[in-house]
Amino acid sequence: MLSPHVPPSPAAAPHLSATGLACRRGNRLLFKGLAFEVAGGEIVWLRGRNGRGKTSLLRLAAGLARPEDGEILRDGVAASTSAVDRRFVFIGHANALKDDLSATESLQFLLRLHGRPCSAAAVQSALDRMGLQGRRTAAVRTLSQGQRRRVALARLAVEDEPSLWILDEPYDALDADGIERLNDLLLAHAARGGSVLLTSHLELDTVRLRPREIDLDRCA
Amino acid sequence: MLSPHVPPSPAAAPHLSATGLACRRGNRLLFKGLAFEVAGGEIVWLRGRNGRGKTSLLRLAAGLARPEDGEILRDGVAASTSAVDRRFVFIGHANALKDDLSATESLQFLLRLHGRPCSAAAVQSALDRMGLQGRRTAAVRTLSQGQRRRVALARLAVEDEPSLWILDEPYDALDADGIERLNDLLLAHAARGGSVLLTSHLELDTVRLRPREIDLDRCA
Amino acid sequence: MTERFRWFTFAAPARFHALAGRLIPWLWAAAAPLAAAGLYMGFFVAPTDAQQGESYRIIFIHVPAAWMSMVIYLAMAFWAAVGWMFNARMAFMLAHALAPTGALFTFLALWTGALWGKPAWGTWWVWDARLTSELILLFLYLGYIALVAAIDDVRRGDRAGALLAIVGAVNIPIIYFSVRWWNTLHQGATITMTAAPKMATTMLTAMLLMTFAFWAYTFAVVFMRARALVLERESHADWVRDLATRSRTREEQS
Amino acid sequence: MRDLFLAVYLRDLRLALRRRVETLMPVAFFVVTASLFPLGVGPEPQVLRQLAPGLAWVCALLAAMLSVSQLFASDFADGSLEQMLLTGRSAVVIAAAKSAAHWTLSGLPLIAAAPLLGLLFDVHRDALGALLVSLLLGTPVLSLLGAVGAALTLGLRSAGVLLLLLVLPLTIPALIFGTGAVAAVDAGLSPGGHFSILGALLILTALTAPVATAAALRISLE
Amino acid sequence: MRDLFLAVYLRDLRLALRRRVETLMPVAFFVVTASLFPLGVGPEPQVLRQLAPGLAWVCALLAAMLSVSQLFASDFADGSLEQMLLTGRSAVVIAAAKSAAHWTLSGLPLIAAAPLLGLLFDVHRDALGALLVSLLLGTPVLSLLGAVGAALTLGLRSAGVLLLLLVLPLTIPALIFGTGAVAAVDAGLSPGGHFSILGALLILTALTAPVATAAALRISLE
Ligand code: HEM
Ligand SMILES: Nc1ncnc2c1ncn2[C@@H]1O[C@H](COP(=O)(O)OP(=O)(O)OP(=O)(O)O)[C@@H](O)[C@H]1O
Ligand SMILES: Nc1ncnc2c1ncn2[C@@H]1O[C@H](COP(=O)(O)OP(=O)(O)OP(=O)(O)O)[C@@H](O)[C@H]1O
Ligand SMILES: [Mg+2]
Ligand SMILES: [Mg+2]
């Protein structure tokens, strides 16, 4: 219905584009006719009140669920196509860490899984960039909430391609220092032409990040 | 070592008082010699960076763990004494809701467990006060993160005694409306002489709540 | 209460460490000759059994080992209970130190019993009540050891293990009285407090010698293990650090 | 006290009923194991009839051990258990309620399914009766002891095996007297002695196990 | 491909080894069940010897079904499974790696423990050999089929029973030919025919089951 201020379309296809998108959970239609684009170099802040459908939308974008109607393309291909060539990163509300593994091992597995560099040095520097120097070898079960979130986000520190990042409440449980570190990663990513689609109930640092907002409460 | 500005002691015993408190997790001493008090009518904001020991401290206060050293008294009795007469409320990071039950049933069970009024009307009005009118009968598994947090916090809406509330990251996953509703509950509680000890990485509404801060990074 | 509490909690480990250190050489010195004498009497002096021939001689290991397996469990449960009631670290360490030796003797009793079973009953194993309950005892020891080992947090491990040890103590009377409660293959008591012993004096002497040897061995090994535990757990305490510096200077002097 | 017991007990039943089919699990397990046996062992009725009571008891034991390991797991993971111990009311009551719910959901259906075994394996009337009574007296013991083990091993890395290792040995007496009762009937004797020992076992565990469970829960949550 | 397989497979092994004692679970289950049986059934060696191969196979089946139900559960709960399906690389490889890890952790130790059965139940040398070969060929089939069921029932409320109902019927051929091989040896015949059928079953499931598992995982996550 309404496509919030679409940016001037860049040369390449946008990282994410949705048209006429509708999503149903159970028997409730969360939204319909939603259209938006996320282009390279953009940080897009998906807003909406509790239960509005932000998480559901992110899962559509990641291809973990199929839309009720309309289509959502990632790098020009339907998001739910399983054979995707172009890389992207999805970090959901769950941290995907294993209680019994150490922070290093957990992160290393995730990187190997996604075919990213996973040498000990790469993992170590990623953890360091999220400020986890002291707890690298601690079992995940002994980490505090915020430390776990940091380990999950450390995946972003090894990324070096201008790809799409889809982040569900990444600031959750982070302290001021953690927020700062995440912002650094986001800005570096945008600077290399990558794009970010994230949700957050916390006010973003609009001065540094200059995010474009999509407010589900107002559209659809 | 350092007791952050202790308030003028009220007539009754303080709701919470710690002296020489030390806490160990694994083989790391998180803090020692910590002393503080929480008196009736106060809202105390426990701060500290990720992994500083806030959650651990709240668990000591609730009596779920024993201190390594020193003592922590709740209403004048050692916090870990299991037979506590005076009521208090602890809401941890986990919501203590059951995926398969509805919001109403989950809340009702928690209220019954703690011997609070749990008539259908009481539960309904509590859920309404957290803005969950439309989702009362939905199974918890179908609720969004923020909606779940609201159900867990709705417990506070039935409390009517000037007791101690211990809340670990209560604002987690809440949107602006949810934060406002929680703040209303906290203020009403403080007004009736109750006290609140909470952690939050989100900046509190200091104008309305006027919280006293205890910063673990600075003391101990 | 507070006095006792303090003794158990703080004084005991240091004093125990010193006292046990002095006793251990004597205990070893007692265990070795007692065992030698007992084995000699059992295998060379005691007469051949009329019915079972030579195979019965396994009794000199089997019966003392079976006794020890039960006594050690009771001691373990006792110290666990003391530790629980008075929050005494030393008591937990003693319980912990007793378990492996108890498991060893239980295994020994089972093994020698099975070896004996082949000539006596024609089979290694039957599911009779005493044999089963002795097997349960082995499981209890192993369960205790595994449980304590599985818990990273020392305090939680101590208390959880103690609970198990106390609950498992019901098994001991079952083992002991099983031959009386069920009529089974296994032999009833031959040595009782009330009746006169039915066996030859040499056999009895040999058995008692072995029993004393096992007792001395148990004390020695358990003390050694407990001392190691004390040092490990109290490594941050002043007296352990003193001890370390003293032994280091002694090494340097020599 | 009573309302606390009922609150916890009824909630567990309700949770189980929400998963309708899941409540059939113990019965399914029982029937499947019992019907796999003739496949594996061969169909001679004489052998099978002799096997039946032992089979029923072993199934009951395994079904109890396997389901009890999850007794506190989900409450632990989602924070409910913490809340239960924070009521300031007796944790023993809560432990008893959880054990009772476990028995209602795993022991009772199994007893209800046992007559089926009579059909499948052609067990005599009297023996079947003795089997039912022995299960009725014995399965609560399994739930009560299982709860202690589950509480002790809560959140540990090797909870599964530890539970087996800790609890199974303790349940062997129930197994022995349970099958003993049936064997007595088969031999034309009275099973009364066995029943009274089972009853004594039940009373003993009912009095002590919930206390131990409550203590273990406190230790595990610390 | 290979590195993806290895990454998932080795991680599962490492996770299991972290829970040291837990890796003994299938063996413990096996030994416990096997040693409970004589208690329940009575100690006559003749009956027991006859029971042994069937018992081994039923234990293998139950151990596989019970452990496979948790194959994807923890990865599902903590979001790892989502991440695995998002690699853009073949989900079939991941499914195969998870099945292989399951077999290594539940099938293999069981085979290693089977000779113990020989001791406890006094099974003949040759029969024991046939039993081992049949288990070696048969248990991977159980893990592969179990994974399909686990993926299909992932996150469902009644996963446990559904899994039993869906998968057990499919595994019955393996059970029949497995025990058949031992029976053949006992009767003085060659078990070759049974082994080749088991081998064919193994190849068939190895080719198809991971594909089905991958598809089922996608459906379950949606
Ligand atoms: C694995 C098999 C066996 C186990 C677990 C076992 C266990 C025990 C135990 C626990 C005791 C000490 C009980 C007490 O002091 O009252 C004991 C004592 C004894 N056992 Fe065994 N036993 C086994 C096999 C045998 C066999 C095969 C024989 C001989 C035929 C035997 C003969 C005795 C005798 C004579 C005693 C001494 C009883 C007494 O003086 O009180 N045991 N056994
Ligand atoms: N499986 C389901 N069945 C039915 N309804 C569902 C299901 N999952 C989610 N919902 C509903 O869909 C809506 C959107 O959920 P979603 O998690 O996308 O919200 P959200 O915008 O991320 O909210 P929050 O800010 O609280 O995280 C909610 O109202 C929720 O109740
Ligand atoms: N079981 C444990 N064993 C060892 N260390 C632990 C254990 N649990 C927590 N810790 C450590 O204790 C410290 C304090 O944890 P806690 O959860 O109290 O922190 P927190 O202040 O609540 O942090 P956050 O803001 O991230 O929630 C952390 O560094 C954590 O790694
Ligand atoms: Mg959300
Ligand atoms: Mg915290």
XYZ file of N, CA, C and O and ligand atoms in Angstrom, chain A residues 50-51 53-56 93 168-169 199 201, chain B residues 144-146, ligand 4:
57
model
N 4.872 -3.967 20.118
C 4.974 -5.391 20.435
C 3.901 -6.176 19.701
O 2.721 -5.819 19.737
N 4.335 -7.256 19.046
C 3.375 -8.127 18.386
C 2.917 -7.605 17.044
O 1.970 -8.124 16.459
N 4.594 -7.658 14.193
C 4.980 -8.533 13.086
C 6.395 -8.301 12.584
O 6.753 -8.724 11.494
N 7.214 -7.658 13.389
C 8.592 -7.386 12.950
C 9.386 -8.678 12.792
O 9.998 -8.920 11.752
N 9.352 -9.491 13.821
C 10.086 -10.754 13.743
C 9.580 -11.587 12.571
O 10.373 -12.172 11.819
N 8.272 -11.616 12.410
C 7.708 -12.388 11.305
C 8.237 -11.867 9.977
O 8.580 -12.656 9.083
N 16.418 -13.767 17.451
C 16.358 -13.484 18.877
C 17.169 -14.506 19.653
O 17.826 -14.195 20.637
N 17.534 -9.340 14.400
C 16.328 -9.183 15.223
C 16.738 -8.773 16.635
O 17.332 -9.566 17.361
N 16.418 -7.568 17.004
C 16.743 -7.043 18.335
C 18.210 -7.278 18.712
O 18.502 -7.851 19.764
N 15.635 -4.671 13.838
C 14.571 -4.176 14.705
C 15.208 -3.803 16.029
O 16.247 -4.344 16.411
N 13.771 -1.992 19.994
C 12.870 -1.148 20.778
C 13.643 -0.027 21.433
O 13.074 0.977 21.855
N 4.517 -12.814 20.719
C 5.822 -12.256 20.351
C 6.635 -12.050 21.633
O 6.113 -12.127 22.737
N 7.931 -11.817 21.461
C 8.806 -11.616 22.616
C 8.248 -10.596 23.592
O 8.200 -10.825 24.804
N 7.855 -9.457 23.056
C 7.373 -8.377 23.913
C 6.084 -8.753 24.623
O 5.890 -8.442 25.801
Mg 10.114 -9.732 17.762
